[in-house]
């Protein structure tokens, strides 16, 4: 069984690297190479109150997934706070049944309580999550292209 909670970066920082490395290897490396992201950036965003972090744990309490959202006011949306997905990963063992759907519904409840008026979901082209996001009631509004400049 998988359990969900909203947690702070400082409380999970030691647990994240192994799961983050698995996430990067499975979904991001094909697009962005081996840079592995910036975990300290998440710490900084959390310290500023701009990170909403939801964690999935198995029955033993081991972290098996996370959903990280950036919270920011959006002038194009009347200044409302919009949550943007910055990272979503469930370890393969936690992807049973409707776990991902339940995980994101839990996250949405927390985002709503944190004052977010909406949420923007994305997924890598190599692992599209369109069906999951539509099942949550999200609609396709944009297509994102990325070009590295370094």
Coordinates of N, CA and C in Angstrom, one line a residue, residues 9-10 12-24 35-47 51 53 63 66 68 70 86-87:
X9 N 11.0 20.1 2.3 CA 12.2 19.7 1.7 C 13.3 19.3 2.8
X10 N 13.4 20.1 3.8 CA 14.4 19.8 4.8 C 14.2 18.4 5.5
X12 N 13.0 15.7 4.0 CA 13.2 14.6 3.1 C 14.5 14.6 2.3
X13 N 15.2 15.7 2.5 CA 16.4 15.9 1.6 C 17.4 14.7 1.6
X14 N 17.5 14.0 2.7 CA 18.4 12.9 2.7 C 17.9 11.7 1.9
X15 N 16.6 11.6 1.7 CA 15.9 10.5 1.0 C 15.8 10.7 -0.5
X16 N 15.9 11.9 -0.9 CA 15.6 12.3 -2.3 C 16.7 11.8 -3.3
X17 N 18.0 11.9 -3.1 CA 18.9 11.6 -4.2 C 18.8 10.3 -4.9
X18 N 18.6 9.2 -4.2 CA 18.5 7.9 -4.8 C 17.2 7.8 -5.7
X19 N 16.1 8.3 -5.2 CA 14.9 8.3 -6.0 C 15.0 9.3 -7.2
X20 N 15.6 10.4 -6.9 CA 15.8 11.4 -8.0 C 16.6 10.9 -9.1
X21 N 17.7 10.2 -8.7 CA 18.6 9.6 -9.8 C 17.8 8.5 -10.6
X22 N 17.0 7.7 -10.0 CA 16.2 6.8 -10.7 C 15.2 7.5 -11.7
X23 N 14.6 8.6 -11.2 CA 13.7 9.4 -12.0 C 14.4 9.9 -13.2
X24 N 15.6 10.5 -12.9 CA 16.3 11.2 -14.0 C 16.7 10.1 -15.1
X35 N 22.9 15.7 -16.6 CA 23.2 16.8 -15.7 C 22.5 16.5 -14.3
X36 N 21.4 15.8 -14.3 CA 20.8 15.4 -13.0 C 20.0 16.5 -12.3
X37 N 19.9 17.6 -12.8 CA 19.1 18.7 -12.2 C 19.8 19.3 -11.0
X38 N 19.0 20.1 -10.3 CA 19.6 20.9 -9.2 C 18.8 20.7 -7.9
X39 N 19.2 19.7 -7.1 CA 18.4 19.5 -5.9 C 18.4 20.6 -4.9
X40 N 19.5 21.3 -4.9 CA 19.6 22.5 -3.9 C 18.6 23.5 -4.3
X41 N 18.3 23.6 -5.6 CA 17.3 24.6 -6.0 C 15.9 24.3 -5.4
X42 N 15.6 23.0 -5.2 CA 14.3 22.7 -4.5 C 14.4 23.2 -3.1
X43 N 15.5 23.0 -2.4 CA 15.7 23.5 -1.0 C 15.4 25.0 -1.0
X44 N 16.0 25.7 -1.9 CA 15.9 27.2 -1.9 C 14.4 27.6 -2.2
X45 N 13.8 26.9 -3.1 CA 12.4 27.2 -3.4 C 11.5 27.0 -2.2
X46 N 11.8 25.9 -1.5 CA 11.0 25.5 -0.3 C 11.2 26.6 0.8
X47 N 12.4 27.0 1.0 CA 12.7 28.1 2.0 C 12.0 29.4 1.7
X51 N 7.5 26.1 -3.0 CA 7.5 24.7 -3.3 C 6.4 24.0 -2.5
X53 N 5.4 20.1 -1.9 CA 6.0 18.8 -2.1 C 5.1 17.8 -1.5
X63 N 10.3 6.3 1.1 CA 9.8 7.2 0.1 C 9.9 6.5 -1.3
X66 N 7.4 11.2 -5.5 CA 7.3 12.6 -5.1 C 6.6 13.3 -6.2
X68 N 6.6 17.5 -7.1 CA 7.0 18.8 -6.7 C 6.4 19.8 -7.6
X70 N 5.9 24.1 -8.2 CA 6.3 25.5 -8.0 C 5.0 26.3 -7.9
X86 N 7.0 20.5 -11.3 CA 8.4 20.6 -11.5 C 9.0 19.2 -11.5
X87 N 8.4 18.2 -11.0 CA 8.9 16.9 -10.9 C 7.8 15.9 -10.4

